[in-house]
Short mmCIF file of C-alpha atoms and ligand atoms in Angstrom, two decimals:
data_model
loop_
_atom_site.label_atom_id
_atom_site.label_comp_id
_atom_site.label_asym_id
_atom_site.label_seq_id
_atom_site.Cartn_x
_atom_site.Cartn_y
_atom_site.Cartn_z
CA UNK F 19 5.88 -84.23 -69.16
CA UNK F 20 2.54 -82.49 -69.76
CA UNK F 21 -0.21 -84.98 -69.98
CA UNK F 22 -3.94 -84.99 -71.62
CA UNK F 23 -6.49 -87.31 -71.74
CA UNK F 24 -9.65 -86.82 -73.48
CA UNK F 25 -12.82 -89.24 -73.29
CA UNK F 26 -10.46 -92.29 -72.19
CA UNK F 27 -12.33 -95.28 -71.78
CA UNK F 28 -11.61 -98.93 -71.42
CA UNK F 29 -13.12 -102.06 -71.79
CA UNK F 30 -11.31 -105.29 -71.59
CA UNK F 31 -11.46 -107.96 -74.45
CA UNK F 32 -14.08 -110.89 -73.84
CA UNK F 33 -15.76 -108.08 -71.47
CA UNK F 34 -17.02 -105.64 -73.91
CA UNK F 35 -19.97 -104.82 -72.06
CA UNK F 36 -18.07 -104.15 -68.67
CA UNK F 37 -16.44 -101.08 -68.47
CA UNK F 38 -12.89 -101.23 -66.28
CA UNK F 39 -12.88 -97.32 -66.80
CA UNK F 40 -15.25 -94.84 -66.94
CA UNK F 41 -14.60 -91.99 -69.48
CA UNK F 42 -11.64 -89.87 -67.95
CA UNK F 43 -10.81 -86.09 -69.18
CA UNK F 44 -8.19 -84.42 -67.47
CA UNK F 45 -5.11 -82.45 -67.80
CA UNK F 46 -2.30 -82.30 -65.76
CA UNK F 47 1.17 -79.88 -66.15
CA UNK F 48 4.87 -80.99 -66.16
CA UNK F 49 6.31 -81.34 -62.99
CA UNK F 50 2.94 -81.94 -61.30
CA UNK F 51 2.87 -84.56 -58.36
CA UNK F 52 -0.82 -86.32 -58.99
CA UNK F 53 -2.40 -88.19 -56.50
CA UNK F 54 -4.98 -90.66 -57.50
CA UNK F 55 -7.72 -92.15 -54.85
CA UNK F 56 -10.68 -94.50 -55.44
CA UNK F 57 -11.63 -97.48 -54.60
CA UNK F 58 -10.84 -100.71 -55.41
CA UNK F 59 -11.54 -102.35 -58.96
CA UNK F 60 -12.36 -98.77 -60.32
CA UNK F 61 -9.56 -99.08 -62.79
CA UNK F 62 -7.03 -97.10 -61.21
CA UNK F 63 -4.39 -99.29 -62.70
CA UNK F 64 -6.01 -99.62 -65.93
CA UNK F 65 -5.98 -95.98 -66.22
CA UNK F 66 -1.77 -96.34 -65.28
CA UNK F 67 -1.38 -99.18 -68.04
CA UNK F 68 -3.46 -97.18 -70.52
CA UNK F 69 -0.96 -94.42 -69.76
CA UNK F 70 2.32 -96.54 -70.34
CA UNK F 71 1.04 -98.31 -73.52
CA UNK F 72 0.54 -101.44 -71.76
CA UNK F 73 -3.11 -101.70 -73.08
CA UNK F 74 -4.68 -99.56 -76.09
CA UNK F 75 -7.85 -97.61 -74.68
CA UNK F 76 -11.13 -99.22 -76.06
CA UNK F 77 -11.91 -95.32 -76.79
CA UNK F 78 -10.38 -91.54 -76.22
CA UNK F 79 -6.72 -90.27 -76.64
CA UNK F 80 -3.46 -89.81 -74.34
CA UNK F 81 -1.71 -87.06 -75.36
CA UNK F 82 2.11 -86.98 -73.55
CA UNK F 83 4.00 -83.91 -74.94
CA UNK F 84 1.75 -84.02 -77.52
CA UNK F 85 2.30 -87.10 -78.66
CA UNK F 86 0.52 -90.94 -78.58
CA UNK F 87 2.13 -93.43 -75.74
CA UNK F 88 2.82 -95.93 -78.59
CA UNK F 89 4.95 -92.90 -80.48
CA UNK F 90 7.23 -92.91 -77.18
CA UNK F 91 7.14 -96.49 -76.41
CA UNK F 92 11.02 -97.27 -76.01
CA UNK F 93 12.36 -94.00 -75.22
CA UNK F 94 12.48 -95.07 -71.57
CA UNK F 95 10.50 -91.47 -70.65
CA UNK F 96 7.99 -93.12 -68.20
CA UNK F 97 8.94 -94.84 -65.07
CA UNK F 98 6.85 -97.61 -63.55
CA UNK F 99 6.86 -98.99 -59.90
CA UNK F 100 4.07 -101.13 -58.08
CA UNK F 101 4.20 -102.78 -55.04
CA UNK F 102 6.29 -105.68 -56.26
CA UNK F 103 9.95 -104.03 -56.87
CA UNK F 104 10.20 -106.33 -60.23
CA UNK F 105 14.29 -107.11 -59.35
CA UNK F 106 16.16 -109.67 -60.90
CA UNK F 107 16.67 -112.29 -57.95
CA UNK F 108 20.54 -113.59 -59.60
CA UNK F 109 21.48 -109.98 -59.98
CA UNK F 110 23.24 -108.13 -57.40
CA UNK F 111 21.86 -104.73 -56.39
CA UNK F 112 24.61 -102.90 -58.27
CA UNK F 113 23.55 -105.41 -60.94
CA UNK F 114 20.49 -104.51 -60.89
CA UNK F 115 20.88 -100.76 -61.28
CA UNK F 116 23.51 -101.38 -64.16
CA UNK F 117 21.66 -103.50 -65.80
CA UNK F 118 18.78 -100.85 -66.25
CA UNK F 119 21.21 -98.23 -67.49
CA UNK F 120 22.08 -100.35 -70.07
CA UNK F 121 18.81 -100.20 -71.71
CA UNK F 122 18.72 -96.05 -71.71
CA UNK F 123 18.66 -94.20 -74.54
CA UNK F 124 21.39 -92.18 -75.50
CA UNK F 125 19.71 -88.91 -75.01
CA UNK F 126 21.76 -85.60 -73.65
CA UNK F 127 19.34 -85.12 -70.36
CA UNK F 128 21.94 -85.40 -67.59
CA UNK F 129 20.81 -87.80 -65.11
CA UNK F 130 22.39 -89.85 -62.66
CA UNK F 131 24.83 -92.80 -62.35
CA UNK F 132 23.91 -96.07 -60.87
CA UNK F 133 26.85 -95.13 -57.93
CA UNK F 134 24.63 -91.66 -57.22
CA UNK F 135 21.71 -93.39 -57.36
CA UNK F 136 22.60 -95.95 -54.71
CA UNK F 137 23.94 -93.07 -52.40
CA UNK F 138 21.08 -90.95 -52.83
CA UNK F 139 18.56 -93.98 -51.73
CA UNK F 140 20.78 -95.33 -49.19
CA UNK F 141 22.50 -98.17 -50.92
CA UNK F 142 25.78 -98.12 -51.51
CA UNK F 143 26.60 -100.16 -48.59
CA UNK F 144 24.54 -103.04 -49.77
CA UNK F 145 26.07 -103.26 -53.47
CA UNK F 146 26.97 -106.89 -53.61
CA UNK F 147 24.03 -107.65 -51.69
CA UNK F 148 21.06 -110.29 -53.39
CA UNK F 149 17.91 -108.69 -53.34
CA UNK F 150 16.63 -111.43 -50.95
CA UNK F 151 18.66 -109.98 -48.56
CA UNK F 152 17.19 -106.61 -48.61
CA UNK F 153 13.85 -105.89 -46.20
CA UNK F 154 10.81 -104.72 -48.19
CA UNK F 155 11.61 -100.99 -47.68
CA UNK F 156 15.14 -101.81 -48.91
CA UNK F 157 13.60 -103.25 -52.30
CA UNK F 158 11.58 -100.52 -53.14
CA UNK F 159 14.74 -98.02 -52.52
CA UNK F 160 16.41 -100.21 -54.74
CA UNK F 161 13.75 -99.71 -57.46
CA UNK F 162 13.70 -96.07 -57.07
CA UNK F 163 17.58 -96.31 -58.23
CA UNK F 164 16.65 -97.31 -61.24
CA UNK F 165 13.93 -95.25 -61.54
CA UNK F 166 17.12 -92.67 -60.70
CA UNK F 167 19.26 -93.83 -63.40
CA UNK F 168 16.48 -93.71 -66.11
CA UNK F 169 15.63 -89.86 -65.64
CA UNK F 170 12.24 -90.58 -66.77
CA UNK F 171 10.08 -87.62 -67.26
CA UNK F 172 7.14 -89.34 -65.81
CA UNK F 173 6.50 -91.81 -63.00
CA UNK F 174 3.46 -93.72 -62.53
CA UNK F 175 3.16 -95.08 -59.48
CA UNK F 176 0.76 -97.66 -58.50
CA UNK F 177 0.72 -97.87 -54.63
CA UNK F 178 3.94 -98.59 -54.18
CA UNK F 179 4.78 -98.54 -51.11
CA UNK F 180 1.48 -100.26 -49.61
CA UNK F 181 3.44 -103.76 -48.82
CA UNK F 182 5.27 -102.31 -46.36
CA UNK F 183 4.64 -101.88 -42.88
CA UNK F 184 3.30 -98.39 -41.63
CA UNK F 185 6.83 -96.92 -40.53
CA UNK F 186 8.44 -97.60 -43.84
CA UNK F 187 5.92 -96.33 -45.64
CA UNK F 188 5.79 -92.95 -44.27
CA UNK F 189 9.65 -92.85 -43.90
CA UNK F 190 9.92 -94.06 -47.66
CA UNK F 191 7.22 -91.24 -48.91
CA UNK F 192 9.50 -88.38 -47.10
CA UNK F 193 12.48 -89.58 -48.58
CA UNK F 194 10.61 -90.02 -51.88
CA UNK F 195 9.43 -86.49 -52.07
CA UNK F 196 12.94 -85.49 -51.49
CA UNK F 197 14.26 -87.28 -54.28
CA UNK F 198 11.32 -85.96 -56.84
CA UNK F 199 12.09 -82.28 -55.50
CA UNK F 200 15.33 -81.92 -57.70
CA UNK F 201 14.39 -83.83 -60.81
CA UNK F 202 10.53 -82.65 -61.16
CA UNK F 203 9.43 -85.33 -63.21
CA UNK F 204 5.40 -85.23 -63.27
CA UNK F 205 3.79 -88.29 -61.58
CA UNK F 206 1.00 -90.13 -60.99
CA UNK F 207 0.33 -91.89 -57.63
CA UNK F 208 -2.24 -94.28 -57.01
CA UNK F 209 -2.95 -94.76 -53.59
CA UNK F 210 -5.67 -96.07 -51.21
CA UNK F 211 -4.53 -93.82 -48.33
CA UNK F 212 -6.18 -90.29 -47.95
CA UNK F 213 -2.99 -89.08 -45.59
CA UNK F 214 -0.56 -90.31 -47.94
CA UNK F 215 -2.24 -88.38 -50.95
CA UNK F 216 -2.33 -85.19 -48.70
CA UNK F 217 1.17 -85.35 -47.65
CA UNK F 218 2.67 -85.95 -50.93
CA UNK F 219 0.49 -84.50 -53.84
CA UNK F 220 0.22 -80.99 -55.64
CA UNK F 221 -3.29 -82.36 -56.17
CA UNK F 222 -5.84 -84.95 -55.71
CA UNK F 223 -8.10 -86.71 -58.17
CA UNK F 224 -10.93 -88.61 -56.51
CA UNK F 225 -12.22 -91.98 -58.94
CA UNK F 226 -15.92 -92.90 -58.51
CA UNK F 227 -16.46 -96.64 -57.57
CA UNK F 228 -16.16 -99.20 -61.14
CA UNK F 229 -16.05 -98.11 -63.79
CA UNK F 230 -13.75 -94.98 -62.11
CA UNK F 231 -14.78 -91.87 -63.56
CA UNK F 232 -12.56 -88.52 -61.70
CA UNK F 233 -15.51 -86.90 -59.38
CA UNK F 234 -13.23 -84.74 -57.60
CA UNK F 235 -9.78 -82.61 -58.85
CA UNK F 236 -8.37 -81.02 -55.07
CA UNK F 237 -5.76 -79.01 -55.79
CA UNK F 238 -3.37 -79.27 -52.79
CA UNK F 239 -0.75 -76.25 -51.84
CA UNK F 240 0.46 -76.62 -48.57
CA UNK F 241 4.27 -76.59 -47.86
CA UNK F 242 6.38 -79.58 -47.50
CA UNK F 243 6.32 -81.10 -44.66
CA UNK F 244 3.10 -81.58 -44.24
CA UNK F 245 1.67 -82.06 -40.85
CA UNK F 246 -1.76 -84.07 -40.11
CA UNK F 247 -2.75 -81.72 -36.84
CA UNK F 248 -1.88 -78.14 -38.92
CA UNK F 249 -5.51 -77.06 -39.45
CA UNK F 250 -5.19 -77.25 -43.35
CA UNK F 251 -4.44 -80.83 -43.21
CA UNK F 252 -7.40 -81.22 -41.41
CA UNK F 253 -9.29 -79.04 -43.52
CA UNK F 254 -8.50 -80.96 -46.56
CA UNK F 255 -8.98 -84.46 -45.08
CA UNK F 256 -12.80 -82.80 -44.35
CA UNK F 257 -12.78 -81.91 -48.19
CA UNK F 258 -11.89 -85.30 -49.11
CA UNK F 259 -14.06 -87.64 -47.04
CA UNK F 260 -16.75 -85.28 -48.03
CA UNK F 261 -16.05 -86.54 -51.53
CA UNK F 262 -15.78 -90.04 -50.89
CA UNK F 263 -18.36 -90.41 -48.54
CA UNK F 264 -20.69 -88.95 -51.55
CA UNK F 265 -19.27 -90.63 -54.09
CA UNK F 266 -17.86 -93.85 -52.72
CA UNK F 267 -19.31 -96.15 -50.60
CA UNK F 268 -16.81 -98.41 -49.88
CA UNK F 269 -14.26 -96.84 -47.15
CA UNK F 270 -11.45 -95.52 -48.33
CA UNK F 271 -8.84 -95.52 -45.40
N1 ADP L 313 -6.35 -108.04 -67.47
C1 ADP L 313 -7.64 -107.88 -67.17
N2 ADP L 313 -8.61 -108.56 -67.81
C2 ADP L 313 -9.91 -108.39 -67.52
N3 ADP L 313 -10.38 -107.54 -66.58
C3 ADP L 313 -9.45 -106.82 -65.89
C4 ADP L 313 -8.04 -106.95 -66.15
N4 ADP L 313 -7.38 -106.10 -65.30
C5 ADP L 313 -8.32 -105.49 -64.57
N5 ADP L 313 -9.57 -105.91 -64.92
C6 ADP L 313 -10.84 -105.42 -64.35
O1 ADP L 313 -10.92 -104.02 -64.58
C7 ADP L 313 -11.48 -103.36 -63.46
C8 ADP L 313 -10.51 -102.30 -62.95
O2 ADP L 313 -9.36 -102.95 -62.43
P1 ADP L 313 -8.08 -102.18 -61.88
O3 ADP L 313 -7.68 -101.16 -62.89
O4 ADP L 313 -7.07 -103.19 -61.50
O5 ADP L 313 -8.67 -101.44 -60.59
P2 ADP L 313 -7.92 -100.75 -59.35
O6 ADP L 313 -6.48 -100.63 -59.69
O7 ADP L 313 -8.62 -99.44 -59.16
O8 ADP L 313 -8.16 -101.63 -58.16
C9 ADP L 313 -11.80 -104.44 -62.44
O9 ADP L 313 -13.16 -104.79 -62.60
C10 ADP L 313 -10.90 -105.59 -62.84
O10 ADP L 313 -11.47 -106.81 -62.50
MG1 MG L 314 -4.78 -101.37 -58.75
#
């Protein structure tokens, strides 16, 4: 999904005078893997709601395919996932995956079945499990199956993996990159983590602290994997804290 965004700004209601967002342009191609740092209360997720049509921008326009969020409101294009996996607790995890299908549009983009989704994240073993039973990794890999089964065009992903412990995390990113390789949807990740944002994203927009206005666009083009001691890892971690450390003064990690 091809995205534009020109002069977005956001205020929230009984704060008119506080900005949550600073104005944002910026453009970004289909199939484009976005990563988005800044720190904290800069309106990184406002900019992600704005996006989804899960708040109306105070000012500016978001243009996806050409068209308003609210004109493609409940045509299931746009994937969310946050750090809570948002499961239904009495639902087993093939219950949960079914249950999402059932809400999909009948549209002819082939996609895949709640059984392929399982397998592909790892699942299929634990079908009749609760999601209680699942570790927090196993959640989140349960959340991408939906994601799966929805063959959204665009995810936005608000730092979803940053529950989990260290490991996980960078085992779930590797596994996630290999499960956005095939479909190409475009996304958006927010993330704190300047390592994370390397090793993932075709590019790198840096917010400004509150209200988050994009001071940096770092296009990325290394091949997958990426390692953090190749010299163009290194190189671009220099790029980046050179940013934040001009533009941000809280630490970013
Ligand atoms: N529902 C809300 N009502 C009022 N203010 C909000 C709401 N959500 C976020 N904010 C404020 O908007 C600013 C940006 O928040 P947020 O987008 O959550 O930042 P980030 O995700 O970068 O940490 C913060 O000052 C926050 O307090
Ligand atoms: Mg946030």
């Amino acid at each position: 999904m091809k995205i534009e965004i020109k002069g977005l700004q956001h205020s929230f209601k009984g704060n008119p005078d506080r900005e949550a967002l600073g104005e944002i342009h910026c453009k970004v191609s289909p199939g484009q893997f976005v990563a988005i740092v800044g720190p904290s209360g800069c309106g990184k997720s406002t900019f992600l709601r704005l996006i989804a049509n899960l708040l109306e921008p105070s000012t500016g326009e978001i243009l996806l395919d050409g068209k308003m969020p609210v004109e493609i409101a409940g045509q299931r294009r746009i994937a969310w996932m946050s750090q809570s996996p948002a499961l239904l607790p009495w639902l087993t995890v093939g219950e949960n995956v079914t249950l999402a299908q059932r809400f999909r549009p009948k549209v002819s983009r082939p996609r895949l079945t709640s059984d392929e989704a399982l397998q592909r994240v790892g699942l299929k073993d634990d079908l009749n499990a609760y999601p209680s039973m699942l570790s927090g990794g196993m959640q989140q890999r349960l959340a991408l199956a939906r994601i799966l089964t929805m063959d959204a065009d665009l995810w936005l992903m608000d730092e979803p993996f940053s529950a989990l412990d260290e490991l996980t995390r960078e085992r779930l990113t590797i596994e996630l990159l290999e499960l956005w390789r095939p479909l190409q949807p475009t996304v958006l990740w927010v993330t704190h983590n300047i390592y994370e944002a390397i090793r993932l994203a075709d590019r790198i927009l840096v917010m400004s602290p509150a209200p988050g206005k994009l001071v940096a666009d770092i296009p990325v083009s290394l091949p997958y994997p990426r390692h953090e001691p190749s010299p163009e890892f290194q190189q671009l971690l220099l790029n980046l804290r050179s940013v934040l450390g001009k533009n941000v003064k809280e630490a970013v990690q």
